[in-house]
Tab-separated table of C-alpha atoms and ligand atoms in Angstrom:
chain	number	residue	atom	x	y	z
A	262	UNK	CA	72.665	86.010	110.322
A	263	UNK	CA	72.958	88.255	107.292
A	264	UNK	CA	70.148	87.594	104.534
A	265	UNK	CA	73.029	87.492	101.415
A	266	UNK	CA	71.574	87.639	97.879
A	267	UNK	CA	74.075	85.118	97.212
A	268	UNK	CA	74.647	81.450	98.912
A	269	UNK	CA	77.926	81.000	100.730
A	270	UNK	CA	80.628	79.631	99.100
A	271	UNK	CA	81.470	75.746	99.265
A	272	UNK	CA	84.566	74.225	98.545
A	273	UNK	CA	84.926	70.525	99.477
A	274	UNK	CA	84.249	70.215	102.999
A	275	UNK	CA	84.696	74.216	103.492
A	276	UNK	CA	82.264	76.939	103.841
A	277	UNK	CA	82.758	80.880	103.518
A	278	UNK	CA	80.018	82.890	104.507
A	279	UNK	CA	80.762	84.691	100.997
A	280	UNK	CA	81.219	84.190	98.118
A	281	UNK	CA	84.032	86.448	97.778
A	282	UNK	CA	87.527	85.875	97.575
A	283	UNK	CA	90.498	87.798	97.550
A	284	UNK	CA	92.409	86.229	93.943
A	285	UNK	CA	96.381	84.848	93.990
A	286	UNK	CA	98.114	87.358	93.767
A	287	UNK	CA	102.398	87.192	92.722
A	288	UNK	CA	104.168	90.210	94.544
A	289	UNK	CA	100.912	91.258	96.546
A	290	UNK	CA	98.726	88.767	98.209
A	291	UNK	CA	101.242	88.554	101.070
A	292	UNK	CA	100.015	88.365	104.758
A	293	UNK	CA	99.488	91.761	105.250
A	294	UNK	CA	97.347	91.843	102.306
A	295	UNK	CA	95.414	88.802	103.050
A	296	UNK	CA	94.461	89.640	106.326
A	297	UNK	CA	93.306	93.209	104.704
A	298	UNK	CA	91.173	91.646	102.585
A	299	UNK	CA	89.796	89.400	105.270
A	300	UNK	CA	88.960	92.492	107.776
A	301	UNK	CA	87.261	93.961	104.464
A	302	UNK	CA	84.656	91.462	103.763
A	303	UNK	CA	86.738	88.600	101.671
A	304	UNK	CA	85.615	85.213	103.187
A	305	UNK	CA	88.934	83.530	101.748
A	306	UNK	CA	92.204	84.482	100.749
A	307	UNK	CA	94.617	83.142	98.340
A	308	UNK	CA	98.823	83.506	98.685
A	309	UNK	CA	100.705	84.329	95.455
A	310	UNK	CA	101.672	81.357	93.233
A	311	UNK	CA	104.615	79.314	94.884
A	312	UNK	CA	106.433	77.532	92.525
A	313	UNK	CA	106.881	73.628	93.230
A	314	UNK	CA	110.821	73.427	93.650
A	315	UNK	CA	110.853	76.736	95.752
A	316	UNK	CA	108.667	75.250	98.335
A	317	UNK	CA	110.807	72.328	98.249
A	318	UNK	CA	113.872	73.798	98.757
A	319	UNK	CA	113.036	76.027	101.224
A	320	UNK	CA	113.394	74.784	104.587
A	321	UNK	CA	113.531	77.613	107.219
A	322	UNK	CA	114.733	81.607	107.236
A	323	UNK	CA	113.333	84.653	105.977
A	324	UNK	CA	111.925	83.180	102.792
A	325	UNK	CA	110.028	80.248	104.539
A	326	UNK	CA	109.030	83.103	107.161
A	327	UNK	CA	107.863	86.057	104.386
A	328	UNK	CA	105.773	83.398	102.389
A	329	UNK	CA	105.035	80.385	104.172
A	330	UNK	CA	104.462	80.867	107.690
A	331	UNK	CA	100.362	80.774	108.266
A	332	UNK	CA	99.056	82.323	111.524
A	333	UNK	CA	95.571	81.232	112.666
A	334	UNK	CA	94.034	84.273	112.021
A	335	UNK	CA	95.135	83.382	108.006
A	336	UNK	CA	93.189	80.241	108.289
A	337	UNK	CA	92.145	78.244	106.493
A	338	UNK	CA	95.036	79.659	104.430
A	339	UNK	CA	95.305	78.625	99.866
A	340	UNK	CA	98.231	78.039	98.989
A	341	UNK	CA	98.409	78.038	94.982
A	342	UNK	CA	101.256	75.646	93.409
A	343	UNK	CA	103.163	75.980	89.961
A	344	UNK	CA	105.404	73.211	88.047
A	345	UNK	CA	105.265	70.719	85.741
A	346	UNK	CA	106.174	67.466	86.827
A	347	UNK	CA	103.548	65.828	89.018
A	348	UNK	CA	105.980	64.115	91.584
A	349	UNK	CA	107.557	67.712	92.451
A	350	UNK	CA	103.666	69.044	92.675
A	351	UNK	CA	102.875	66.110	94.846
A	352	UNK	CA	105.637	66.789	97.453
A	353	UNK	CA	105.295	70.179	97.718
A	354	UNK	CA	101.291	69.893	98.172
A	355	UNK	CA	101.945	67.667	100.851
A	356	UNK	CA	104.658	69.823	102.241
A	357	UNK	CA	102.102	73.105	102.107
A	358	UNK	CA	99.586	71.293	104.106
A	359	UNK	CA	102.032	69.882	106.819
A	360	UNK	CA	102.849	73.579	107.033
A	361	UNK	CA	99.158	74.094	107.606
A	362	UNK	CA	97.481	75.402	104.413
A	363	UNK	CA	94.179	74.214	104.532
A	364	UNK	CA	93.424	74.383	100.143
A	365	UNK	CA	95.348	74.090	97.502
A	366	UNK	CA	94.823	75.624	94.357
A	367	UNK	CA	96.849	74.598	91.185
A	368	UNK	CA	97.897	77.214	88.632
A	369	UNK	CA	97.118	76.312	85.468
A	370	UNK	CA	96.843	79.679	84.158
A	371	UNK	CA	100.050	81.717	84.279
A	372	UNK	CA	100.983	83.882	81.528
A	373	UNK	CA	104.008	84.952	81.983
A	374	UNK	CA	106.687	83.849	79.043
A	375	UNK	CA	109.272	82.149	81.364
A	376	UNK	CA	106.433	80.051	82.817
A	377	UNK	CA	105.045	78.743	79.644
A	378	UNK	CA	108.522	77.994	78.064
A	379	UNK	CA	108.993	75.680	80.836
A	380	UNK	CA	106.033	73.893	80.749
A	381	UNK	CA	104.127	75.190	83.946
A	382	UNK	CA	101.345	77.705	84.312
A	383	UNK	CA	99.060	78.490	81.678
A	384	UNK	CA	101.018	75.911	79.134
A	385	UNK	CA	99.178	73.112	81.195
A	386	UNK	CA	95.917	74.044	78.971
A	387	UNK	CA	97.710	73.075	76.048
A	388	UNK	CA	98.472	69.669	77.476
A	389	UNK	CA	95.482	68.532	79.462
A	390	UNK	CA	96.877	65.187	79.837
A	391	UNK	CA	99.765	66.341	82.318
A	392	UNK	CA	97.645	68.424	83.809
A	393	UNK	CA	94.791	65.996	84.468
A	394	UNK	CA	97.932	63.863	85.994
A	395	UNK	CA	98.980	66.524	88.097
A	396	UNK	CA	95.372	66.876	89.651
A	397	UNK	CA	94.809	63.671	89.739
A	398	UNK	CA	98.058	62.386	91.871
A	399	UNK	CA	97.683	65.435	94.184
A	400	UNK	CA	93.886	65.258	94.529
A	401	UNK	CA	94.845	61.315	95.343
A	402	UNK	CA	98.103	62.223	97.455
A	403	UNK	CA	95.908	64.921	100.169
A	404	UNK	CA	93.381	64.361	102.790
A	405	UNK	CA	89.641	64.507	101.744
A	406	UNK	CA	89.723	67.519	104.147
A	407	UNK	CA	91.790	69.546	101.843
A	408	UNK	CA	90.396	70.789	99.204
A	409	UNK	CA	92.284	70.982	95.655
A	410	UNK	CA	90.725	73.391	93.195
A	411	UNK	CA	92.314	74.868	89.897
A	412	UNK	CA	93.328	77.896	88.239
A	413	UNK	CA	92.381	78.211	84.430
A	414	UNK	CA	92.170	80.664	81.515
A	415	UNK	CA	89.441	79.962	78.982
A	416	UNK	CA	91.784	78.578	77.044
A	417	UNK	CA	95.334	78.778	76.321
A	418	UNK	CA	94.351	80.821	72.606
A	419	UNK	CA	91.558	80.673	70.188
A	420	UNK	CA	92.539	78.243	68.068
A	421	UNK	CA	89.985	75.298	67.723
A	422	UNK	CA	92.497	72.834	69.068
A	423	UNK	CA	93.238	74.624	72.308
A	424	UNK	CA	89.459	75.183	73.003
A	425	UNK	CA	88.909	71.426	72.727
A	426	UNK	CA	91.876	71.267	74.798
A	427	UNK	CA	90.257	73.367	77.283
A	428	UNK	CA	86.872	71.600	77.811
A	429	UNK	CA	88.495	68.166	77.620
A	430	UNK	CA	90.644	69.176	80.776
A	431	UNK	CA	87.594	70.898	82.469
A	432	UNK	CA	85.909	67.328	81.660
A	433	UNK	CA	89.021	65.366	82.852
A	434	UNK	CA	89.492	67.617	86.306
A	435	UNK	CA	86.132	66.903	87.459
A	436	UNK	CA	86.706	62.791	86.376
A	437	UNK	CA	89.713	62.925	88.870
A	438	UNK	CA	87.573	65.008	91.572
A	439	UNK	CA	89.015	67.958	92.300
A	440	UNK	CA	86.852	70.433	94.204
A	441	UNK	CA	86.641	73.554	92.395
A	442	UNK	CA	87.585	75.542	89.419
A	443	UNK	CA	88.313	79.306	88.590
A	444	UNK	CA	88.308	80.436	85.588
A	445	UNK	CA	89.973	83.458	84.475
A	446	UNK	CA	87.920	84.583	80.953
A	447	UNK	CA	90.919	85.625	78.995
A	448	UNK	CA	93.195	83.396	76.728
A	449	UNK	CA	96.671	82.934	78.201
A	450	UNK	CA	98.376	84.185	74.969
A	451	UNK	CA	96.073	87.120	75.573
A	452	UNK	CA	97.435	87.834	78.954
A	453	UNK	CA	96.167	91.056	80.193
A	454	UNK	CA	95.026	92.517	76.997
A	455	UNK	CA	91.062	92.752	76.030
A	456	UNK	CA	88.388	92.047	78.061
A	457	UNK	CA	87.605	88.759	80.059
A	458	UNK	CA	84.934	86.884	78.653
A	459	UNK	CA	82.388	86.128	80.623
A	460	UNK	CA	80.112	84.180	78.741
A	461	UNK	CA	82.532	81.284	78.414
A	462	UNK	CA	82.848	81.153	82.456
A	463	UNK	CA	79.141	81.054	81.988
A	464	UNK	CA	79.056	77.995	79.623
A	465	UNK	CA	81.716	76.389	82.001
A	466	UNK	CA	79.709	76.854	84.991
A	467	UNK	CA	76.941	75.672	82.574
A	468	UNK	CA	78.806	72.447	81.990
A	469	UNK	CA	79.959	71.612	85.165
A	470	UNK	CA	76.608	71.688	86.349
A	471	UNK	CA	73.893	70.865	84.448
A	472	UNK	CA	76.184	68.954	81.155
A	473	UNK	CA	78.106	67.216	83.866
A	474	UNK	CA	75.482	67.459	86.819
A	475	UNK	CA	78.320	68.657	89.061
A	476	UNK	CA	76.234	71.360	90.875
A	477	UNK	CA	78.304	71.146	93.489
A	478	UNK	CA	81.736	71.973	92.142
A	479	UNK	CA	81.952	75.407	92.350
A	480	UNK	CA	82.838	77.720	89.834
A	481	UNK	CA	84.441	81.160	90.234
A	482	UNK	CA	84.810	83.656	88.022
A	483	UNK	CA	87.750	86.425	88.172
A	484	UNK	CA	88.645	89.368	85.014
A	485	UNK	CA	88.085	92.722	85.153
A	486	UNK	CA	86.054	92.979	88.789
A	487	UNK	CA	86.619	96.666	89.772
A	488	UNK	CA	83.144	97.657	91.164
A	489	UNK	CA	80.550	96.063	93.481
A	490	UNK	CA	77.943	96.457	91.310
A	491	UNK	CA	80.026	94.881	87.919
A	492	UNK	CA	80.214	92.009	90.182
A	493	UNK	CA	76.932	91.584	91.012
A	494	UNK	CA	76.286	91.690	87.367
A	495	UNK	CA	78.721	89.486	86.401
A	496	UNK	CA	77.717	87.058	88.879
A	497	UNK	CA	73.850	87.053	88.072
A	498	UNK	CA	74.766	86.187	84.239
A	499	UNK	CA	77.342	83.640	84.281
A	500	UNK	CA	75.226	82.060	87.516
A	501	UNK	CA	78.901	81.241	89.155
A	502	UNK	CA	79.455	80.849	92.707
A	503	UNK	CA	81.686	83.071	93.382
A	504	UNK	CA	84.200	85.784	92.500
A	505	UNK	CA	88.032	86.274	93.045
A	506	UNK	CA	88.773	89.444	92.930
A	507	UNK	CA	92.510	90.640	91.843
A	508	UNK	CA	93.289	93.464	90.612
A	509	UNK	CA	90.501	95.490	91.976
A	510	UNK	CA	91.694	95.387	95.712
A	511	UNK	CA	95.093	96.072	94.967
A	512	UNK	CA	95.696	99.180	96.941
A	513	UNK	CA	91.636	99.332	97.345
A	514	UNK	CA	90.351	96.900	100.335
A	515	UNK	CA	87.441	99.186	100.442
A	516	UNK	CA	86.265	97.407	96.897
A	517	UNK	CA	85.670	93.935	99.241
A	518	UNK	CA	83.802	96.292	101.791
A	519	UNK	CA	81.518	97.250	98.922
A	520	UNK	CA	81.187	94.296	97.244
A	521	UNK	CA	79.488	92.401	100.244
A	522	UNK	CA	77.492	95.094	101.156
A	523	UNK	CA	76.133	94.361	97.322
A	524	UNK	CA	76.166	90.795	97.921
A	525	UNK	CA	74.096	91.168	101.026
A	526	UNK	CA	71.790	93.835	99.756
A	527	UNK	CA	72.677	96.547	101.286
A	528	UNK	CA	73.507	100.203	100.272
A	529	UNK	CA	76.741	100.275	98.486
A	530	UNK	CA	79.555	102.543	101.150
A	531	UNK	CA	80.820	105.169	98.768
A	532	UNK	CA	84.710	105.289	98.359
A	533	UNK	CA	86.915	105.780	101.860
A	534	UNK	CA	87.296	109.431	103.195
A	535	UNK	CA	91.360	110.425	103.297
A	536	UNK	CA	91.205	109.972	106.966
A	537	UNK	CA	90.007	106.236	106.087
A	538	UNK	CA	92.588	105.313	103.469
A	539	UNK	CA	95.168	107.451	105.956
A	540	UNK	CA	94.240	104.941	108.685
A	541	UNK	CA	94.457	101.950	106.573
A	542	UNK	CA	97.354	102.415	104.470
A	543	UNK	CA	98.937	102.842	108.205
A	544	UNK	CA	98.069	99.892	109.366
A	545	UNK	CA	99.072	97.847	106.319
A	546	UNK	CA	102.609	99.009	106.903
A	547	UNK	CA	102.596	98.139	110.747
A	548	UNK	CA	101.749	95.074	109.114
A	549	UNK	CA	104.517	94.744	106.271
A	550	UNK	CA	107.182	96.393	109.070
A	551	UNK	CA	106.003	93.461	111.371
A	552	UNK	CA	106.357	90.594	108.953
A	553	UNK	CA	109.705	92.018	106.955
A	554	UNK	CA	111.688	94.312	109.330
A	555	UNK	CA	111.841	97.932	108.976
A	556	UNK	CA	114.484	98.182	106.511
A	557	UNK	CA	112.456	96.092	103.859
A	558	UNK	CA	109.485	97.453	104.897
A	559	UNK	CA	109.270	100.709	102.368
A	560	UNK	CA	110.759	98.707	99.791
A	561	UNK	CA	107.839	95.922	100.357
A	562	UNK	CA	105.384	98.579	100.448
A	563	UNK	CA	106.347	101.024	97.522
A	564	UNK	CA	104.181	99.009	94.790
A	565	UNK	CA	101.050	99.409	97.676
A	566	UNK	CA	101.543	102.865	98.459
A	567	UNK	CA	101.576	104.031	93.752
A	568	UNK	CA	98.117	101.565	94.255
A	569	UNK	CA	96.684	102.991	97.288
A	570	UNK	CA	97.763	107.072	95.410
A	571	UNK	CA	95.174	106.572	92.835
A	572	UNK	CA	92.470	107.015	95.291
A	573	UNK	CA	93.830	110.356	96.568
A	574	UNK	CA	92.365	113.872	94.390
A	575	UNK	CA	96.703	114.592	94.234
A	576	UNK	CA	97.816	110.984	93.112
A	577	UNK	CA	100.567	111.761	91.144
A	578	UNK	CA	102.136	113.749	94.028
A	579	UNK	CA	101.456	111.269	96.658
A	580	UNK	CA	103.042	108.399	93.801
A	581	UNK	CA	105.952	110.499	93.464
A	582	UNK	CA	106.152	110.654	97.367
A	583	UNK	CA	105.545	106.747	97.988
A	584	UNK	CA	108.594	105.835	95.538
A	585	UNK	CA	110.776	108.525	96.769
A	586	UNK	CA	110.185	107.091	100.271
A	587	UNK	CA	113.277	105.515	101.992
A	588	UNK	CA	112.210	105.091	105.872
A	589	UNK	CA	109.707	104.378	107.542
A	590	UNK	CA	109.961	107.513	109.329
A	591	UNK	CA	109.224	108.976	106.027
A	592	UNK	CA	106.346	107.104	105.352
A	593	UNK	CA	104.346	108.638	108.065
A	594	UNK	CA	105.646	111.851	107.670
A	595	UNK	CA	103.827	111.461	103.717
A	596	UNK	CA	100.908	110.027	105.585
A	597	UNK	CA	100.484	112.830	107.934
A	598	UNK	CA	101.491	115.606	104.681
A	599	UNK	CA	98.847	114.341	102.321
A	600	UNK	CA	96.369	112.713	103.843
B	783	FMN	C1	100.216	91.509	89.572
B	783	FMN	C2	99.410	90.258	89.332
B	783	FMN	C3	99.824	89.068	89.889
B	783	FMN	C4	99.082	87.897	89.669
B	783	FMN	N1	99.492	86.732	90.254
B	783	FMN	C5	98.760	85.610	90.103
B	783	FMN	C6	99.126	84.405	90.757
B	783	FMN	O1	100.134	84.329	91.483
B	783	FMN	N2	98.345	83.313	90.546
B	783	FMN	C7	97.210	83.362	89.756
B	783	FMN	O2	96.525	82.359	89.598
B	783	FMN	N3	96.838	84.495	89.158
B	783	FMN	C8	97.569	85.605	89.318
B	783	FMN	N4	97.158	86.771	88.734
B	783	FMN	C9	95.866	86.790	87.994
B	783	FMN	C10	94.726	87.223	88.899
B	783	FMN	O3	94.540	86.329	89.968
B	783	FMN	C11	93.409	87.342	88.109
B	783	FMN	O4	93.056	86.087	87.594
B	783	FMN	C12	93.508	88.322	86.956
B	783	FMN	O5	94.197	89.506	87.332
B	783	FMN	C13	92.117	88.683	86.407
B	783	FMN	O6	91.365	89.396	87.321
B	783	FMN	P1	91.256	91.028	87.240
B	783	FMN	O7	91.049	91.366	85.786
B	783	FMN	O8	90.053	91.340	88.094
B	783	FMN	O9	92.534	91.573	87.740
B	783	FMN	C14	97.897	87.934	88.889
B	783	FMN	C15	97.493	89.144	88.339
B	783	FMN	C16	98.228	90.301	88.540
B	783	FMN	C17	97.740	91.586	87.934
């Protein structure tokens, strides 16, 4: 039993023995990555966003295969759900647990333009009476043993009226019971721009518990986690209960490694040797050839292997290398050159 600094993570009727979790990810968090993230240290792992219709509509094939096929070893899998109607959410939360996700985790937080114009992601902030609707028919619509927990920004922009927006839906999603909340502390009209603000996933953590004497909802914090010890920082002055970390462990696993060493108060592991990222990077595509075929494989890994360059003293040349690569054949043979 490891002596953590930090309690494990509870989420309804589910415990991780960290708080750590690896953050939905669209175009990454695949399989391969999850499980990565898992052997690293994350005690959870989140696919990308699925939008409502998609799951819907897909019934069997590659897609249902590439995105919704959960093997033990992935359990208990989140699944994280996009739309805008709540009958479409309903069914296709319903559909993602007969498939055997064991959380699911609505986005309420996307940026992206196409998203918003239609209502879905991150526009939900700046109509918290749909989205209290949506939680509220799928929190009713799953077992108790699922847990349904939300995505947020801290608020859809800065305007007065969308930060009462934002704490009346924080208010209204613990009314209809959902099980957790993470908050991402940057506006969604800010996107990726500035830095996440922290102290309002403080005061929401704040609220939740002591305002709303909800101690036991958790609260998770995600935005701009790239080192153990900003985490540990982070995490002793907002007081949340856990972290999702995104962009961090894209092409870095090692940054999960580190983090629970932190978390459990050990010595930080300094960053992987070349043999180390060599071994892993190896693996991952074993993984990705396994799940997609060889003759997706390089194309599913390219975006991995310009991540997993900037930790090698000659990225650009190993970049250059990854997006040039058009076999897996190849890929090794760039493995075996460089590293
Ligand atoms: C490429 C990319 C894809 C993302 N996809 C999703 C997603 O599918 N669902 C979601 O809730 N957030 C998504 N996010 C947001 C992250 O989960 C996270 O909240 C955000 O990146 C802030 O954390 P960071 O600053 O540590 O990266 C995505 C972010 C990036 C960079």
């Amino acid at each position: 039993m490891v002596n953590s600094l930090f309690p494990p993570l509870k989420v309804g009727g589910l415990v991780f023995d960290a708080p750590l979790i690896q953050a939905p990810l669209s175009g990454y968090s695949d399989a391969p990555m999850r499980r990565l993230a898992r052997r690293f240290g994350a005690s959870f792992a989140l696919c990308e966003v699925f939008l409502d219709q998609f799951v819907l509509s897909v019934v069997r094939g590659s897609k249902s295969r590439f995105y919704l096929n959960v093997k033990d070893s992935d359990k208990p899998a989140g699944a994280q759900l996009m739309g805008s109607d709540s009958n479409e959410f309903v069914s296709a939360a319903l559909k993602l647990v007969e498939l055997g996700f064991g959380l699911i985790d609505l986005n309420f937080a996307c940026p992206v333009k196409k998203v918003v114009g239609k209502n879905r992601g991150g526009y939900l902030l700046s109509d918290p009476i749909r989205a209290m609707e949506i939680a509220r028919r799928v929190r009713d619509a799953l077992p108790a043993s699922v847990p349904v927990t939300v995505k947020l920004r801290r608020s859809f922009d800065d305007s007065e009226k969308s930060r009462k927006a934002f704490w009346s839906l924080l208010d209204g999603l613990l009314d209809v019971g959902v099980d957790g909340i993470a908050v991402h502390g940057r506006t969604v009209v800010q996107r990726y721009q500035g830095i996440a603000n922290w102290s309002i996933i403080r005061d929401v953590k704040e609220h939740v518990a002591v305002k709303r004497n909800r101690p036991e909802i958790p609260v998770l914090g995600c935005g701009d986690l790239f080192s153990a010890e900003t985490v540990i920082t982070r995490m002793r002055e907002s007081g949340v209960d856990g972290v999702a970390l995104a962009r961090g462990v894209i092409g870095n696993p090692w940054l999960f490694q580190q983090t629970r060493a932190a978390m459990e108060g050990r010595s930080i592991p300094g960053p992987p040797t070349l043999a180390e990222q060599k071994k892993v990077i190896a693996e991952h595509f074993c993984d990705v050839i396994e799940l997609y075929g060889e003759r997706r494989a390089t194309t599913v890994m390219r975006k991995f292997g310009v991540a997993y360059s900037k930790l090698h003293p000659d990225s650009e040349r190993v970049r250059m290398a990854f997006v040039a690569c058009k076999t897996p054949q190849r890929w090794f043979e760039i493995l075996d050159e460089f590293y």
